[in-house]
mmCIF file of C-alpha atoms in Angstrom:
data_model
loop_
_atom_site.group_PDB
_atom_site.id
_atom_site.type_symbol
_atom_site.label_atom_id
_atom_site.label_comp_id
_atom_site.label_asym_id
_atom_site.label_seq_id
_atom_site.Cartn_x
_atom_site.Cartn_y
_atom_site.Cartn_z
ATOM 1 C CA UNK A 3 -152.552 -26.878 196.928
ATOM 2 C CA UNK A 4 -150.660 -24.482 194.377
ATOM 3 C CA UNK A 5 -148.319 -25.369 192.018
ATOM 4 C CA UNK A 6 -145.395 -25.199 193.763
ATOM 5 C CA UNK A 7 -146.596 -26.706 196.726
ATOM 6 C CA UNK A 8 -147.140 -30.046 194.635
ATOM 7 C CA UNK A 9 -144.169 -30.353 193.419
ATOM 8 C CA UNK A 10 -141.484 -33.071 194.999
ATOM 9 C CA UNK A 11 -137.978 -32.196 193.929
ATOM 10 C CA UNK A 12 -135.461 -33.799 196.995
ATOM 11 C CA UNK A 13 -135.244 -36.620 199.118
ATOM 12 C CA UNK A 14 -135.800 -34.709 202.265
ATOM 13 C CA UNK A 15 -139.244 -32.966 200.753
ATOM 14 C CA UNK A 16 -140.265 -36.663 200.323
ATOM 15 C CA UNK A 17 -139.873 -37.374 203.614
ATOM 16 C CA UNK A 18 -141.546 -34.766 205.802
ATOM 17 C CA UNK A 19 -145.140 -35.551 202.667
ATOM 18 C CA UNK A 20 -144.738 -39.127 203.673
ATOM 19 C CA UNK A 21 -144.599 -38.029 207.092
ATOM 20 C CA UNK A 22 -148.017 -36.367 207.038
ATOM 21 C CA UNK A 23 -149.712 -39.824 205.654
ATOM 22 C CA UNK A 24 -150.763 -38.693 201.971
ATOM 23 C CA UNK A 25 -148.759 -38.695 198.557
ATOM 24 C CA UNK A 26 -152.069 -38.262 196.570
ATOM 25 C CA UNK A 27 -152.260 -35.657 194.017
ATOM 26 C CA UNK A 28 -148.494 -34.419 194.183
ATOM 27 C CA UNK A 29 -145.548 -34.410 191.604
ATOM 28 C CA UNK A 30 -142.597 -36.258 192.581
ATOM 29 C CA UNK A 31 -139.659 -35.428 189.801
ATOM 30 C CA UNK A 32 -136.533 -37.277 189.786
ATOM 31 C CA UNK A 33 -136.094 -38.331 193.211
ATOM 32 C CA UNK A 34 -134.491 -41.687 193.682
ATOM 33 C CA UNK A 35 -136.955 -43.750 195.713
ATOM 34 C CA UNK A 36 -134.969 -47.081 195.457
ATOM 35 C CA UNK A 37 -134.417 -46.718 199.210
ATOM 36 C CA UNK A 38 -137.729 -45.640 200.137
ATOM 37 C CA UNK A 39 -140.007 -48.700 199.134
ATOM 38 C CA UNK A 40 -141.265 -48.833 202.788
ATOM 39 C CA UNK A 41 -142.723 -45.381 202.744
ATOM 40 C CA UNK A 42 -144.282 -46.085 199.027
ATOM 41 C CA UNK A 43 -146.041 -49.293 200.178
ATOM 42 C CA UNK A 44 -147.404 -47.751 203.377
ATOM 43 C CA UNK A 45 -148.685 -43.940 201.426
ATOM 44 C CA UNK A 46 -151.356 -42.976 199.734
ATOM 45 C CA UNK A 47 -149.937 -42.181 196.205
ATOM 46 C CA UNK A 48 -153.877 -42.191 193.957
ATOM 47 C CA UNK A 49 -153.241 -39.057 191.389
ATOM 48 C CA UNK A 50 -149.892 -39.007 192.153
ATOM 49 C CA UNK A 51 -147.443 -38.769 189.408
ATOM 50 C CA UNK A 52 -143.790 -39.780 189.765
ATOM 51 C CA UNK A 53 -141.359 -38.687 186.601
ATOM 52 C CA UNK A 54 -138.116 -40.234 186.356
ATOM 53 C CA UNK A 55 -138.123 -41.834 189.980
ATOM 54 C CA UNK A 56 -135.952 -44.527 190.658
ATOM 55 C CA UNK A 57 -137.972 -46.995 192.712
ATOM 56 C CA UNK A 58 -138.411 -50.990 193.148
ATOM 57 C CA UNK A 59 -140.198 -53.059 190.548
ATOM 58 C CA UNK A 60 -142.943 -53.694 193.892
ATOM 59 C CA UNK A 61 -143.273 -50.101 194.707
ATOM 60 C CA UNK A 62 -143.925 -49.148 190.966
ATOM 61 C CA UNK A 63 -147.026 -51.964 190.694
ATOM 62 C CA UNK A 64 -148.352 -50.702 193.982
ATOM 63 C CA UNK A 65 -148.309 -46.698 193.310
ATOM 64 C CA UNK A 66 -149.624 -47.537 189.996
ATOM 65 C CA UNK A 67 -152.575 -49.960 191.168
ATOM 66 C CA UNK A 68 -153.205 -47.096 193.109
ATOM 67 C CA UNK A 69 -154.106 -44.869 189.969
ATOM 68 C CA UNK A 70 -150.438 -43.158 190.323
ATOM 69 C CA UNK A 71 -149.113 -41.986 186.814
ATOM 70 C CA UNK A 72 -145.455 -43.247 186.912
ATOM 71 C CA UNK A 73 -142.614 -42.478 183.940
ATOM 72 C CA UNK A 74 -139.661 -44.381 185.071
ATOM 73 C CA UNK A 75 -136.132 -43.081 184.507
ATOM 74 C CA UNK A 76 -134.978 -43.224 180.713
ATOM 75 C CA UNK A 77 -131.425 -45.580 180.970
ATOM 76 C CA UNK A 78 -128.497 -44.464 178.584
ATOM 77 C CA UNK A 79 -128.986 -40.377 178.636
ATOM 78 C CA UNK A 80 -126.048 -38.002 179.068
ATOM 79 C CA UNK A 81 -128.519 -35.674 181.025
ATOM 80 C CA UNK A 82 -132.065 -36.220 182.815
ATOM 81 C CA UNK A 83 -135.102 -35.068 181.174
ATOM 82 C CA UNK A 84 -136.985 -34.816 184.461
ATOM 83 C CA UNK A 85 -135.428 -33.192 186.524
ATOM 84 C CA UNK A 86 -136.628 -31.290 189.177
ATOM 85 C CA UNK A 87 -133.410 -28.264 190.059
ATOM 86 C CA UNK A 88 -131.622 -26.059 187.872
ATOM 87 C CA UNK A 89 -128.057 -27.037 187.167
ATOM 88 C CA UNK A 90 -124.718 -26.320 188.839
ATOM 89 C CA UNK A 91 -120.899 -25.515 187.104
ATOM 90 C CA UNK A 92 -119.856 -28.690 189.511
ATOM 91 C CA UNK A 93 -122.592 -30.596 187.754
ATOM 92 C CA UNK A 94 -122.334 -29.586 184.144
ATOM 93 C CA UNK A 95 -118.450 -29.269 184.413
ATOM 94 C CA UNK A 96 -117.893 -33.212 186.460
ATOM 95 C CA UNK A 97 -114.525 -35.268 185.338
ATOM 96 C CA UNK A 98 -113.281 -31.848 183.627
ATOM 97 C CA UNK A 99 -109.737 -33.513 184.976
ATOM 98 C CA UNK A 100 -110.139 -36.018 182.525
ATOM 99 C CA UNK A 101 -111.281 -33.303 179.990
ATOM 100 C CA UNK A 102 -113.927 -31.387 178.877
ATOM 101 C CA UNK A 103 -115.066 -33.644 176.305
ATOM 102 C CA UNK A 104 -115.697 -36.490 179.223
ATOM 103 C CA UNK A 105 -117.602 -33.869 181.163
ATOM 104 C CA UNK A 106 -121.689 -33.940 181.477
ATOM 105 C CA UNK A 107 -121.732 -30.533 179.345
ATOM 106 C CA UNK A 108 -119.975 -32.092 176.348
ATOM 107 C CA UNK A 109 -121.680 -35.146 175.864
ATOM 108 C CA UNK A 110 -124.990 -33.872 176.285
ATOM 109 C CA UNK A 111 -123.711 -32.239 173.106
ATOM 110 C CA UNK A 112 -122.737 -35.033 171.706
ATOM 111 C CA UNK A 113 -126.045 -36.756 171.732
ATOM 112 C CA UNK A 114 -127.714 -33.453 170.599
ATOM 113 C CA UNK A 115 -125.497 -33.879 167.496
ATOM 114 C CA UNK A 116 -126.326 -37.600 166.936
ATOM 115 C CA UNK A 117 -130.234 -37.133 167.588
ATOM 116 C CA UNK A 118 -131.063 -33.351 166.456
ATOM 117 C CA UNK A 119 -131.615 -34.088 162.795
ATOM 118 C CA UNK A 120 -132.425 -38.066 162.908
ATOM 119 C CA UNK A 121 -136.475 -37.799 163.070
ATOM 120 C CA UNK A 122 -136.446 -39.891 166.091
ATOM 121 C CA UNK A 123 -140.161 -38.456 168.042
ATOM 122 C CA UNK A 124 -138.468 -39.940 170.803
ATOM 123 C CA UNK A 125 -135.590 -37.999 171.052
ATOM 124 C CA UNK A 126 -137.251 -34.893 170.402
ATOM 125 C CA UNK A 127 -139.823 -35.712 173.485
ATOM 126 C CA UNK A 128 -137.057 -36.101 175.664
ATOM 127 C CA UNK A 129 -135.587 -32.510 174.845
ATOM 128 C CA UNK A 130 -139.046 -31.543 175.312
ATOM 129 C CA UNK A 131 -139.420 -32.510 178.346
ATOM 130 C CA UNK A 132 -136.088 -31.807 179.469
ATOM 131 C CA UNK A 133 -136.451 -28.329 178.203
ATOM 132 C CA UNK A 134 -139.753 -27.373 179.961
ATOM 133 C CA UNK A 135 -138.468 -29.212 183.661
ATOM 134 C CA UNK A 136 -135.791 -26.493 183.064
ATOM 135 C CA UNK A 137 -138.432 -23.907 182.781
ATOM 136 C CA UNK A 138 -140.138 -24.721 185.653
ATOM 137 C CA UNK A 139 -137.335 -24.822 187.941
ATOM 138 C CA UNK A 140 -135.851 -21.406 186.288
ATOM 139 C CA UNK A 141 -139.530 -20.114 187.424
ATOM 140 C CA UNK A 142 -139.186 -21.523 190.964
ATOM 141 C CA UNK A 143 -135.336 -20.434 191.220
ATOM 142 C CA UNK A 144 -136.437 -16.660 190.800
ATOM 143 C CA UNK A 145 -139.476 -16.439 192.385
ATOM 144 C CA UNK A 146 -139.471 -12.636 194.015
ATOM 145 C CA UNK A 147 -135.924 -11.516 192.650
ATOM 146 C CA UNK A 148 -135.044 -8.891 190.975
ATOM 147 C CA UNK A 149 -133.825 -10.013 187.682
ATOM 148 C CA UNK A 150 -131.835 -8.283 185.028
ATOM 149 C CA UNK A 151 -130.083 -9.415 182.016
ATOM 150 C CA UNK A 152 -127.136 -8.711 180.878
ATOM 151 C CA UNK A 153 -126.798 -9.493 177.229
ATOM 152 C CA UNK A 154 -123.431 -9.756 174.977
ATOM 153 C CA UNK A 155 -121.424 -11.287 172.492
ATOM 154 C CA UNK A 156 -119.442 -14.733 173.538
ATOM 155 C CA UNK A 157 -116.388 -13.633 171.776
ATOM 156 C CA UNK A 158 -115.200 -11.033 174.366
ATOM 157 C CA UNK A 159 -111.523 -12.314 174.889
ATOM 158 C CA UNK A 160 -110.651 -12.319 179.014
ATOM 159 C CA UNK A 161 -107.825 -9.916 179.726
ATOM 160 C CA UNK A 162 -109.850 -7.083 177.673
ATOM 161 C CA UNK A 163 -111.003 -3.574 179.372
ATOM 162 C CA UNK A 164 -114.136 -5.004 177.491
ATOM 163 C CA UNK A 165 -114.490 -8.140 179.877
ATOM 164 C CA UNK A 166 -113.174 -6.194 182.762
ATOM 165 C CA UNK A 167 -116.316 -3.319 182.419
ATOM 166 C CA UNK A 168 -118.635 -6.217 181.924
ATOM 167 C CA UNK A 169 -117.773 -7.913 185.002
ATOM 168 C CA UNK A 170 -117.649 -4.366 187.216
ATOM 169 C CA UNK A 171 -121.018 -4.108 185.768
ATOM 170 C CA UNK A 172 -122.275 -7.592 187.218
ATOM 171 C CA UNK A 173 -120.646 -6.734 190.594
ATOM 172 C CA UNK A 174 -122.750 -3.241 190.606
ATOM 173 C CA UNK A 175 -126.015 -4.946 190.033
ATOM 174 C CA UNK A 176 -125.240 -7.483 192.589
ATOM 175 C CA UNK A 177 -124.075 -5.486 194.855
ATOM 176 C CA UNK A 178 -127.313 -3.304 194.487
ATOM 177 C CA UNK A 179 -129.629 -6.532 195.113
ATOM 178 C CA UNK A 180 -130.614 -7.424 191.942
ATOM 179 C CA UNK A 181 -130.452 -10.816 190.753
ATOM 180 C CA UNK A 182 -127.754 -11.051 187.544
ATOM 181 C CA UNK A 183 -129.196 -13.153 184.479
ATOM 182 C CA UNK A 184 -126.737 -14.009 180.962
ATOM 183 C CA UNK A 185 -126.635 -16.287 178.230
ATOM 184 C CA UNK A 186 -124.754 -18.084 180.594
ATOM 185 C CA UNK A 187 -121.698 -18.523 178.221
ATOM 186 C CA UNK A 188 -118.493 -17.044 177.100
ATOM 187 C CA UNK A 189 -117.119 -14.007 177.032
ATOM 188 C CA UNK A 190 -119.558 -10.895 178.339
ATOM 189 C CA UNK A 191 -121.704 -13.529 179.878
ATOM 190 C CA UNK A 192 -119.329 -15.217 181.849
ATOM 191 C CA UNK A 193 -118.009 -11.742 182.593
ATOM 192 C CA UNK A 194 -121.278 -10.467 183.843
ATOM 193 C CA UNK A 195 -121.753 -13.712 186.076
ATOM 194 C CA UNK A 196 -117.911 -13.323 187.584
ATOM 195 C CA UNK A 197 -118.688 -9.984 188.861
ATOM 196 C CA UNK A 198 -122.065 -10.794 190.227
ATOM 197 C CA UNK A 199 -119.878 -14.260 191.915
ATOM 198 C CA UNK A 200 -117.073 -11.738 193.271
ATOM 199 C CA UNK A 201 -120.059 -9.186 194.609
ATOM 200 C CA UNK A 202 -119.274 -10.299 197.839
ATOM 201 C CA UNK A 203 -115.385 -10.634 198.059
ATOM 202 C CA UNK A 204 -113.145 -7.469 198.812
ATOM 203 C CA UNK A 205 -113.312 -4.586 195.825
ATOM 204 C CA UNK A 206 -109.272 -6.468 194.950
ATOM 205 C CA UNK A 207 -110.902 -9.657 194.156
ATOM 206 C CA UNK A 208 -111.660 -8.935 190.890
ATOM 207 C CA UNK A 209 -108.646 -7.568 189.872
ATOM 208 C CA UNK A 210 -106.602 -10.858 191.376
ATOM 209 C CA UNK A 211 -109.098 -12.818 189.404
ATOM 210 C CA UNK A 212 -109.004 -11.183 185.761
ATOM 211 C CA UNK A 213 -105.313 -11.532 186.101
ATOM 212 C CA UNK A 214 -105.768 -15.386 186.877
ATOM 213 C CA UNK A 215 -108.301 -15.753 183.435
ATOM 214 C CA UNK A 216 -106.289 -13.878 181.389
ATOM 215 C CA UNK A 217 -103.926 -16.637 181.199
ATOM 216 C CA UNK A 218 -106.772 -18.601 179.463
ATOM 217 C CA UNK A 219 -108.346 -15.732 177.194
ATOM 218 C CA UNK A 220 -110.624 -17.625 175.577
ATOM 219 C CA UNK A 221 -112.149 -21.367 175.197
ATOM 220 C CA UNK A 222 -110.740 -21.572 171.830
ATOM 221 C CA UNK A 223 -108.445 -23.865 171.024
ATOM 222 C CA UNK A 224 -109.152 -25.504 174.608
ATOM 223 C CA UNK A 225 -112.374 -25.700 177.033
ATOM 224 C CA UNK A 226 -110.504 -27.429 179.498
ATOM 225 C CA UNK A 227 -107.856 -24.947 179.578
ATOM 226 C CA UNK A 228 -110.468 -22.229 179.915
ATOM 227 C CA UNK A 229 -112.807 -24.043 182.201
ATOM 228 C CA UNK A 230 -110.161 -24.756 184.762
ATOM 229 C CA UNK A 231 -108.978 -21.458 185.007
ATOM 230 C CA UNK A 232 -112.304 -20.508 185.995
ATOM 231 C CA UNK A 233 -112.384 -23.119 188.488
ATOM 232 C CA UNK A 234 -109.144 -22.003 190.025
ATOM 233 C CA UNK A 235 -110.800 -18.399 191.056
ATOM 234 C CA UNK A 236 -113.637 -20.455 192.405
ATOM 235 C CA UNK A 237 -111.175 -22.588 194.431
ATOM 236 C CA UNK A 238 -109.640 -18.916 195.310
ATOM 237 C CA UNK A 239 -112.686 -17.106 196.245
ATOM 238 C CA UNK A 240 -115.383 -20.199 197.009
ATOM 239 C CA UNK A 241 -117.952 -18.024 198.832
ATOM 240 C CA UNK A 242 -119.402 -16.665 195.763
ATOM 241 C CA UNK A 243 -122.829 -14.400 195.019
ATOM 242 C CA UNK A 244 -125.514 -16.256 193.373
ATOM 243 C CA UNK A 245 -126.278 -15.473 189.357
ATOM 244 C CA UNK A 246 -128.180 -17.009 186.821
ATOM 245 C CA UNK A 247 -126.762 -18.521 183.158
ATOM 246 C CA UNK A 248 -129.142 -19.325 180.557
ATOM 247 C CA UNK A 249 -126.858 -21.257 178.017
ATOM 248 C CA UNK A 250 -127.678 -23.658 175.143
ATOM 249 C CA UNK A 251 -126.704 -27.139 173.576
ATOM 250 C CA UNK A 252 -127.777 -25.321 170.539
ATOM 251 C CA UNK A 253 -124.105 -23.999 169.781
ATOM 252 C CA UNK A 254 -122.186 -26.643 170.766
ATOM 253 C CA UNK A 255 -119.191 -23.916 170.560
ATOM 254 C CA UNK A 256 -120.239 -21.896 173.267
ATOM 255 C CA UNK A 257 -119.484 -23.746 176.687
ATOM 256 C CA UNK A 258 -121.128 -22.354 179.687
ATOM 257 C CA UNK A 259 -119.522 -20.485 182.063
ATOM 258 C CA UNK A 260 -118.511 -21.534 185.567
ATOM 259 C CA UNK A 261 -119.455 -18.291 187.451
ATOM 260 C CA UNK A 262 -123.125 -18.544 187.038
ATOM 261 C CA UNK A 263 -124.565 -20.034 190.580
ATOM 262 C CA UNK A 264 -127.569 -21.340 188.739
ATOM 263 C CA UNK A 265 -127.498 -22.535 184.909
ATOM 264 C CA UNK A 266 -130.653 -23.392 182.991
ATOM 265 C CA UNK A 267 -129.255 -24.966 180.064
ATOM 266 C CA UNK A 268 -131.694 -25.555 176.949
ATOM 267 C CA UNK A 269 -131.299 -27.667 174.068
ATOM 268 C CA UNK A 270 -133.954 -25.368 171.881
ATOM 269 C CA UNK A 271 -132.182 -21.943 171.732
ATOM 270 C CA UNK A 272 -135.404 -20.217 170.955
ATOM 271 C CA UNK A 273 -136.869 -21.185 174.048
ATOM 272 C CA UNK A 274 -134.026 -20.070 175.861
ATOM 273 C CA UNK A 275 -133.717 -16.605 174.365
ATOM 274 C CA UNK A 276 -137.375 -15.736 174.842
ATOM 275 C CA UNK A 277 -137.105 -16.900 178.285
ATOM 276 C CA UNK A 278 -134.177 -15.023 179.343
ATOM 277 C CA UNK A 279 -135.600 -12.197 177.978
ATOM 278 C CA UNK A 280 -138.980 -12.585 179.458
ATOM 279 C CA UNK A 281 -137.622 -13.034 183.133
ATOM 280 C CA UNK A 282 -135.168 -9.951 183.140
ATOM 281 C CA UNK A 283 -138.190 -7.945 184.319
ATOM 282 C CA UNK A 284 -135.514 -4.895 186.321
ATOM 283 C CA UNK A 285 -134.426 -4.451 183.230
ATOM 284 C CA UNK A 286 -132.251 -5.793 180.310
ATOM 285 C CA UNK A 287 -128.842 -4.290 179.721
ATOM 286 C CA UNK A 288 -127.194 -4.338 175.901
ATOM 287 C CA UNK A 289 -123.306 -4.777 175.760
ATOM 288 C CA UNK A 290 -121.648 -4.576 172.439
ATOM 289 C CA UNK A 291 -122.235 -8.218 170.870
ATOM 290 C CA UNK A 292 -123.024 -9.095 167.305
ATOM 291 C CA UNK A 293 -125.828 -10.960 165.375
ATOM 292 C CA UNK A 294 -126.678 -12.625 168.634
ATOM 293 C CA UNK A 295 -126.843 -9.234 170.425
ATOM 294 C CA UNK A 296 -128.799 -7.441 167.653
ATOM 295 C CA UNK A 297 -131.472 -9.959 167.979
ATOM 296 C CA UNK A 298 -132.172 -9.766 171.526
ATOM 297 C CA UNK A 299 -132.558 -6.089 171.823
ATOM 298 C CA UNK A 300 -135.367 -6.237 168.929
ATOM 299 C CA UNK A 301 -136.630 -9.729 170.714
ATOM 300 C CA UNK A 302 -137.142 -7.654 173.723
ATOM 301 C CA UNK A 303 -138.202 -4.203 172.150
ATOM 302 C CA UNK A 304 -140.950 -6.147 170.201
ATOM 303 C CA UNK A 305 -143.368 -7.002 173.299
ATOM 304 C CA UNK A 306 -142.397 -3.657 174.496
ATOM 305 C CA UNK A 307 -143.434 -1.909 171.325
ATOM 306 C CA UNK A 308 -146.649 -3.525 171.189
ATOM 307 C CA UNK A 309 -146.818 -2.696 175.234
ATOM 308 C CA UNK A 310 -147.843 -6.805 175.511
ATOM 309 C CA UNK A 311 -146.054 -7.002 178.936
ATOM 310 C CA UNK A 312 -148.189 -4.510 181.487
ATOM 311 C CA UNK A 313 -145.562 -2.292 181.832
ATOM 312 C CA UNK A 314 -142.232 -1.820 179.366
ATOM 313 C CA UNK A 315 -138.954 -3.172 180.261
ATOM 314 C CA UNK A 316 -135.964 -0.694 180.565
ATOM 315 C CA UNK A 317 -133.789 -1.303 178.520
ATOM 316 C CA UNK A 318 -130.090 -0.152 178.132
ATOM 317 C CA UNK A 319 -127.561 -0.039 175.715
ATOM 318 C CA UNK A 320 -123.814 0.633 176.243
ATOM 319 C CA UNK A 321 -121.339 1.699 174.171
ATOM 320 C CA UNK A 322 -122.660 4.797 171.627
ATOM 321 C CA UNK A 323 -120.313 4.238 169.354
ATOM 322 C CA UNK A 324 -121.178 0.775 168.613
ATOM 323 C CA UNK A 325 -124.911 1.014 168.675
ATOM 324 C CA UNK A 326 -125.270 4.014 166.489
ATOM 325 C CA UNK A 327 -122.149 3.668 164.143
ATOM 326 C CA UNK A 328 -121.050 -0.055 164.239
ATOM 327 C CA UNK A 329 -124.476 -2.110 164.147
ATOM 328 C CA UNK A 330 -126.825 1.287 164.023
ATOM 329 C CA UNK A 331 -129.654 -0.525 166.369
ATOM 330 C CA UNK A 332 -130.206 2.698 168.723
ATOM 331 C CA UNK A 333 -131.829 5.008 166.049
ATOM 332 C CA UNK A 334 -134.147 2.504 164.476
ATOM 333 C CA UNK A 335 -134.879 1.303 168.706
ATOM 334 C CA UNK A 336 -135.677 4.965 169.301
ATOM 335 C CA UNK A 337 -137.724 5.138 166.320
ATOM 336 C CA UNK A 338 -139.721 2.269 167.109
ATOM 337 C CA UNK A 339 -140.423 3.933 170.728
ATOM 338 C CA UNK A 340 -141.440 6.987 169.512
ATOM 339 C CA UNK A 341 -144.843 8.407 170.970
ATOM 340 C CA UNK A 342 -145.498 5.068 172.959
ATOM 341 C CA UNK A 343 -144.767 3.725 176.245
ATOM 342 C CA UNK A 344 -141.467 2.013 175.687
ATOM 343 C CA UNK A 345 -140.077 5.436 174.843
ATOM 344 C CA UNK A 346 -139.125 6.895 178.661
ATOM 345 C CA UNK A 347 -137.839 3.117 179.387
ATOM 346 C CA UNK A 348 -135.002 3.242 176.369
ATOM 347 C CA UNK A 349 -131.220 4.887 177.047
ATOM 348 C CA UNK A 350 -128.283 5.156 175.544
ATOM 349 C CA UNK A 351 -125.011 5.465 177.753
ATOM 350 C CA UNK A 352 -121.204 5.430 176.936
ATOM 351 C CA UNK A 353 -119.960 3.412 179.884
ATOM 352 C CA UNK A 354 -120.922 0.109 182.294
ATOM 353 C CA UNK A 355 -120.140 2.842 184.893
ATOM 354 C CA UNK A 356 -123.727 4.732 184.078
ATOM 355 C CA UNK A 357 -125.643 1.554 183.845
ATOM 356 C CA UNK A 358 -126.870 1.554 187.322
ATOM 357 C CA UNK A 359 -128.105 4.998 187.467
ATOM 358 C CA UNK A 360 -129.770 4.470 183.868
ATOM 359 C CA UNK A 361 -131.879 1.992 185.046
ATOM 360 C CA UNK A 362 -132.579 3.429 188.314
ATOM 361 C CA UNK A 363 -134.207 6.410 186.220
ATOM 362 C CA UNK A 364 -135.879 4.214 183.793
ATOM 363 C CA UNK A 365 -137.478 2.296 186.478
#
């Protein structure tokens, strides 16, 4: 068996491995087994491991008399450092009625805040763990797509031509069958992710929807505010394309964004930067951001530099003004690429509306 094929992630997968007799040797990850004692007494589960499976004190002394490796659920968490699937907004964004700051999102914060700097090895296992369960569903969620990022700054106010380029841009990649990836927050993230979500709605969609956001520009002074106006286009348009938000716990600030079909949140930002990065292998795409910003195009332009992946990423960055005049990052990129292999896979381009095309040719 390969990797995936080991793994144990729902209920239903459960039942059609029991049904074949054996358990032995796979990975069951947060599956709640409380209902399936039967099946546990009756299997074979030697080398199995179970990881954060709910499941009756008699079941857990049989699996384990039978060699199985078994780390029971951890009680009191605002999130579940096993699991097996990447989030959803629904998820993440639960009791936002009452909210934001009763919702999943927020006080997974909150216990970030409390445990972050308090030594506790235990605490900083279970973002471990949490962290790298993320990964490997992230890995299994994009398994043959076409991925590319879209990187910006979070502070890209709805109701700007700004926000309304970066979300025509997500609905042109979509709508050319690649698979959108962002931070997965504010601003030109969430932007990216709503046009990849509207990709399949009528061209007018878009335009009914910035008009409903605008009325919430930003999540500052209120998440809730902002979340549910995100929530209302999803209630108007609930057939949405699929996307991919990478967000952190690391800045608590930054809320995710509800547009994102798929959200691998991470409490350790580094590992979610290097990740995002890593998996945008169509191409990463550079909107006018900040600090934040500046640091991902170099994050990505090292491994290209030193031509460590087997074949450069393209890379593209919008907006010539702001890359050569405002935060001068284009001449010192093309300086770096000079004479190597990252240098045809570098551009430059004034508009979202030349993006496509720009990777298309560096590709």
């Amino acid at each position: 068996m390969v990797h995936a094929d080991i793994e144990i992630e729902t209920l239903a997968e459960f039942d059609r491995v029991v049904a074949r007799g054996s358990l032995s040797g796979y990975r069951v990850q947060s599956v709640n087994l409380l209902e399936r004692t039967f099946a546990l007494l009756s299997a074979d589960t030697s080398d199995a491991v179970f990881l954060g499976c709910a499941m009756e004190p008699d079941a857990a002394v049989k699996v384990r008399a039978d060699g199985a490796l078994v780390f029971p659920p951890v009680p009191d968490l605002p999130f579940n450092p096993y699991r097996g699937l990447l989030y959803t907004a629904e998820e993440l964004f639960a009791g936002l009625s009452e909210g934001y700051e009763s919702t999943p999102d927020a006080l997974a914060y909150a216990w970030f805040q409390e445990t972050k700097a308090d030594g506790d090895v235990f605490s900083s296992m279970l973002r471990s763990l949490h962290d790298d369960a993320v990964s490997d569903a992230l890995d299994e969620a994009l398994v043959g797509a076409r991925v590319v990022g879209v990187m910006g700054g979070h502070a890209m106010a709805r109701g700007t031509d700004g926000y309304r380029g970066a979300a025509e841009l997500g609905r042109a990649l979509a709508r050319g069958g690649l698979t959108v990836a962002t931070g997965g927050g504010p601003g030109a993230m969430e932007a990216a992710n709503l046009g990849a979500y509207l990709a399949p709605a009528p061209d007018e969609a878009l335009g009914e929807a910035l008009e409903v956001l605008a009325k919430a520009p930003s999540f500052t002074p209120s998440v809730s505010d902002w979340a549910r106006a995100a929530f209302a286009v999803r209630e108007r348009w609930p057939a949405g394309g699929d996307s991919v938000g990478i967000p952190t716990w690391f800045y608590g600030h930054e809320p995710p964004n509800a547009f994102a079909g798929q959200i691998a949140k991470y409490f350790a930002n580094a590992t979610r930067e290097d990740g995002l990065l890593a998996r945008s292998t169509a191409g990463v795409v550079f909107l006018p951001g900040a600090a934040g910003t500046v640091q991902e195009v170099f994050d990505k332009a090292t491994p290209n530099y030193y031509a460590s992946d087997a074949d450069p990423t393209p890379m593209v960055l919008v907006d010539r003004r702001h890359w050569t005049e405002e935060l001068p990052a284009w001449p010192l990129l093309r300086a770096l690429a000079r004479g190597r292999a990252m240098e045809s896979r570098i551009a430059l381009v004034d508009s979202v509306d030349e993006v496509p095309d720009a990777l298309a040719a560096l590709a």
